[in-house]
Amino acid sequence: MGRLQNEPHFHSKNKMKNNLLLKNPIQALIATEMGQILELPGFEMMGRSGDLYRKPFAEELSPFPENALENFLPNRVPMLWSSEKGPQPIEKSARETYFPTAAILPVGYLRTLLPAAAPSKRNFLPQWAYTAIGISNGERVCACIKIESSDRWENHYFNTPELQLKIEKRLSQNPQNRVLKQLALCASEYHCNTAQNIFYGRWEGALPASPVCNAQCVGCISLQPEELPPSSHERINFAPTVEEILNVALPHLEESPDPILSFGQGCEGEPLMAAATLEKAILAIRAKTLQGTLNLNTNASYPLGFLKLCKAGLETVRISMNSAIKETYESYYQPKGYGFEQVIETAKIARDHPLAVSINLLTFPGVTDREEEAEALLKFIKDTQIAAIQWRNLAIDPDQYLQALPPRKGQILGIPPLLNLIKSEHPQVHHLSFSRPKEFFRGRAMM
Ligand code: SF4
């Protein structure tokens, strides 16, 4: 197993880590029952990486990002570092009960450590990507690193006062179009940026296409079992027609600046389950316009259906995966009628077609950066020649996720060392947080 440990940068990282140990300890933050977030004197910040609890390294911390949200974890006990006794579960003081604190990061930031909350078998928390926080010299710090920023995803561009009017006007032009009605719900209820872009008429626009999925992800964001916290979106319950798709797609591609049309959204199942409809839609779109980029966000489970979309005119694809190891992937995706082999096959079809391939890497500290996961990911990148990794913080209760996965085999590298390892082994790979138009991958567009 110890290949990676022999890698020069792994060791240099280790040596560096010692140098990167924090000069000034980061103080711990806890929350009270009233939700107050307080510094707890005598205790330092800890973070969690899978099943490991430890103090953060300097390279894992950033100042608290603008637009990050601060909150606390109910029914959980904070694990803090006491200068006398080391790691301690600190449940309460004489006067009150304490809870672990966390941040929810804005897009563009990659989480490096989970909040140090004692593991719990009790009710799982809602679907957020909980991130460790602390305080240093009075300033909040967060266990995250910045991947990139794009002003097109800045909050001030979305949920603006004129949005509702734009939605109503568009709906009045096509009152029967179920896709538009769904996007209106997603734009106003779920505040989905790509749904809003359809009504603003710009950039990356959403186009959901499938009410069904051939996977049952533990953290599915559109369908969750009754007994678990609700999914963050309600899955569409209709199969859009080619006409409904064209009615949304053509105006977006023909009239928007830098248009991307993305099939495969959080409010649907798996778009490849609607491959027959999407094939007809893509052929019809490209018969009318060559404008913009046709993108597919997918679990890559149906190679044959995917090949049909490539031949029809699909241009970019983003493959969602939590791991490049069959066991880890399948224990999370719980696939029905396909396996990780089909994901690799689809990525290779895209490589050979060729399409610009990105992976939407559902990232989780202590899993994604396990030694064996890093090795498998490096091999996946080499075999499939992907162009980019979109680093996505996996939004799920940490204990729910870890309980679903096989135990780790090797060491945990840390998220920054993992990122550096991929950069040194595959310098051609872009590290992104947002989707890009086809021109970007052909070196003709920077945004
Ligand atoms: S692939 Fe997507 S829609 Fe299907 S179960 Fe997973 S998260 Fe849900």
Coordinates of C-alpha atoms in Angstrom, one line a residue, residues 100-278:
P100 CA -20.2 22.0 17.9
T101 CA -20.0 25.0 15.5
A102 CA -19.7 24.8 11.7
A103 CA -19.7 26.8 8.6
I104 CA -21.5 26.3 5.3
L105 CA -19.2 27.5 2.5
P106 CA -20.0 29.5 -0.6
V107 CA -19.3 27.9 -3.9
G108 CA -15.6 28.3 -4.9
Y109 CA -14.2 27.0 -1.5
L110 CA -13.1 23.5 -0.7
R111 CA -13.6 22.1 2.8
T112 CA -10.4 20.6 4.4
L113 CA -11.8 19.4 7.7
L114 CA -15.2 18.5 9.2
P115 CA -16.4 20.0 12.5
A116 CA -15.0 18.0 15.4
A117 CA -18.2 16.6 16.7
A118 CA -18.3 13.3 18.6
P119 CA -19.8 10.6 16.4
S120 CA -23.5 10.0 16.9
K121 CA -25.8 7.2 15.9
R122 CA -28.7 9.5 16.6
N123 CA -30.8 11.3 14.0
F124 CA -28.8 12.4 11.1
L125 CA -28.4 16.1 10.3
P126 CA -29.8 17.8 7.2
Q127 CA -27.9 17.8 3.9
W128 CA -25.2 20.5 4.3
A129 CA -21.4 20.4 3.8
Y130 CA -20.5 21.1 7.5
T131 CA -17.1 22.7 7.8
A132 CA -14.9 23.2 10.9
I133 CA -14.3 26.8 12.2
G134 CA -12.3 28.5 14.9
I135 CA -11.1 31.9 16.0
S136 CA -7.6 33.4 15.9
N137 CA -6.8 36.9 17.3
G138 CA -10.5 37.7 17.3
E139 CA -10.9 36.7 13.6
R140 CA -13.0 33.7 12.5
V141 CA -11.1 31.1 10.5
C142 CA -12.5 28.3 8.5
A143 CA -11.1 24.8 7.5
C144 CA -11.2 25.5 3.7
I145 CA -9.1 26.6 0.8
K146 CA -10.2 28.7 -2.2
I147 CA -10.4 26.8 -5.5
E148 CA -11.6 29.7 -7.6
S149 CA -14.0 32.6 -7.7
S150 CA -16.2 33.6 -10.6
D151 CA -18.0 36.9 -10.4
R152 CA -20.8 35.2 -12.3
W153 CA -21.7 33.2 -9.2
E154 CA -21.5 36.1 -6.8
N155 CA -24.7 36.4 -4.7
H156 CA -25.4 39.9 -5.9
Y157 CA -26.3 38.6 -9.3
F158 CA -29.1 36.4 -8.0
N159 CA -32.4 36.7 -6.2
T160 CA -32.7 40.3 -7.3
P161 CA -36.0 42.3 -7.0
E162 CA -36.8 41.9 -10.8
L163 CA -36.4 38.1 -10.8
Q164 CA -40.1 37.4 -9.9
L165 CA -41.3 39.7 -12.7
K166 CA -39.0 37.9 -15.2
I167 CA -40.4 34.5 -14.1
E168 CA -44.0 35.6 -14.4
K169 CA -43.5 37.2 -17.8
R170 CA -41.8 34.0 -19.1
L171 CA -44.4 31.7 -17.6
S172 CA -47.2 33.8 -19.2
Q173 CA -45.6 33.3 -22.6
N174 CA -45.6 29.5 -22.2
P175 CA -48.1 28.6 -19.5
Q176 CA -48.3 24.9 -20.4
N177 CA -44.5 24.3 -20.3
R178 CA -43.9 22.0 -17.3
V179 CA -40.1 22.5 -17.5
L180 CA -40.5 26.2 -17.2
K181 CA -42.9 25.8 -14.3
Q182 CA -40.3 23.5 -12.6
L183 CA -37.6 26.0 -13.2
A184 CA -39.8 28.8 -11.8
L185 CA -40.1 26.7 -8.6
C186 CA -36.4 26.0 -8.5
A187 CA -35.5 29.6 -9.1
S188 CA -37.9 31.0 -6.4
E189 CA -38.1 28.2 -3.8
Y190 CA -34.6 26.6 -4.0
H191 CA -32.8 29.8 -5.2
C192 CA -31.0 27.7 -7.8
N193 CA -28.6 29.9 -9.7
T194 CA -28.7 27.9 -13.0
A195 CA -32.6 27.9 -12.9
Q196 CA -32.6 31.7 -12.3
N197 CA -30.2 32.1 -15.3
I198 CA -32.9 30.8 -17.6
F199 CA -35.1 33.7 -16.5
Y200 CA -32.3 36.2 -16.5
G201 CA -31.3 35.0 -20.0
R202 CA -27.6 34.5 -19.4
W203 CA -24.6 32.1 -18.8
E204 CA -25.2 28.5 -17.5
G205 CA -28.9 27.5 -17.6
A206 CA -30.6 24.5 -16.1
L207 CA -32.7 22.0 -18.0
P208 CA -34.0 19.0 -16.0
A209 CA -35.0 16.0 -18.1
S210 CA -35.6 12.9 -16.0
P211 CA -38.0 11.9 -13.2
V212 CA -36.2 8.6 -12.6
C213 CA -32.7 7.5 -11.5
N214 CA -30.9 4.2 -11.6
A215 CA -28.9 5.0 -8.5
Q216 CA -30.0 5.6 -4.9
C217 CA -27.3 7.8 -3.5
V218 CA -27.1 7.8 0.3
G219 CA -27.1 11.6 0.1
C220 CA -29.4 12.0 -2.9
I221 CA -30.4 15.7 -3.1
S222 CA -33.7 15.0 -4.8
L223 CA -35.1 11.9 -3.1
Q224 CA -34.7 10.7 0.4
P225 CA -36.4 7.9 2.4
E226 CA -39.2 9.0 4.9
E227 CA -37.2 8.3 8.0
L228 CA -34.2 10.4 7.0
P229 CA -33.8 14.2 6.8
P230 CA -35.6 15.6 3.7
S231 CA -33.7 16.0 0.4
S232 CA -32.8 19.6 -0.4
H233 CA -34.9 19.5 -3.6
E234 CA -38.2 17.7 -4.6
R235 CA -37.6 15.5 -7.7
I236 CA -39.6 16.3 -10.8
N237 CA -42.5 13.9 -11.4
F238 CA -42.9 14.3 -15.2
A239 CA -40.8 13.4 -18.3
P240 CA -40.3 16.5 -20.4
T241 CA -41.2 16.3 -24.1
V242 CA -38.8 17.3 -26.8
E243 CA -41.0 20.3 -27.5
E244 CA -41.0 21.5 -23.9
I245 CA -37.1 21.2 -23.9
L246 CA -36.7 23.1 -27.1
N247 CA -39.0 25.8 -25.9
V248 CA -36.6 26.5 -23.0
A249 CA -33.3 25.6 -24.7
L250 CA -33.5 27.6 -28.0
P251 CA -34.1 31.0 -26.5
H252 CA -31.4 30.4 -23.9
L253 CA -28.8 29.4 -26.4
E254 CA -29.7 32.0 -29.1
E255 CA -30.3 35.0 -26.9
S256 CA -28.0 34.7 -23.8
P257 CA -24.4 35.9 -23.4
D258 CA -22.0 32.9 -23.1
P259 CA -24.8 30.4 -22.9
I260 CA -24.3 26.9 -21.5
L261 CA -27.3 24.6 -21.4
S262 CA -26.9 21.9 -18.7
F263 CA -29.0 18.8 -18.6
G264 CA -28.8 17.0 -15.3
Q265 CA -29.9 19.1 -12.3
G266 CA -30.4 18.7 -8.6
C267 CA -34.2 18.6 -9.0
E268 CA -34.3 15.5 -11.2
G269 CA -33.1 11.9 -11.4
E270 CA -30.5 10.7 -13.9
P271 CA -30.7 12.5 -17.3
L272 CA -29.3 9.4 -19.2
M273 CA -32.6 7.7 -18.2
A274 CA -34.1 10.1 -20.7
A275 CA -31.4 9.5 -23.4
A276 CA -33.9 8.9 -26.2
T277 CA -35.7 12.2 -25.6
L278 CA -32.4 14.1 -25.1

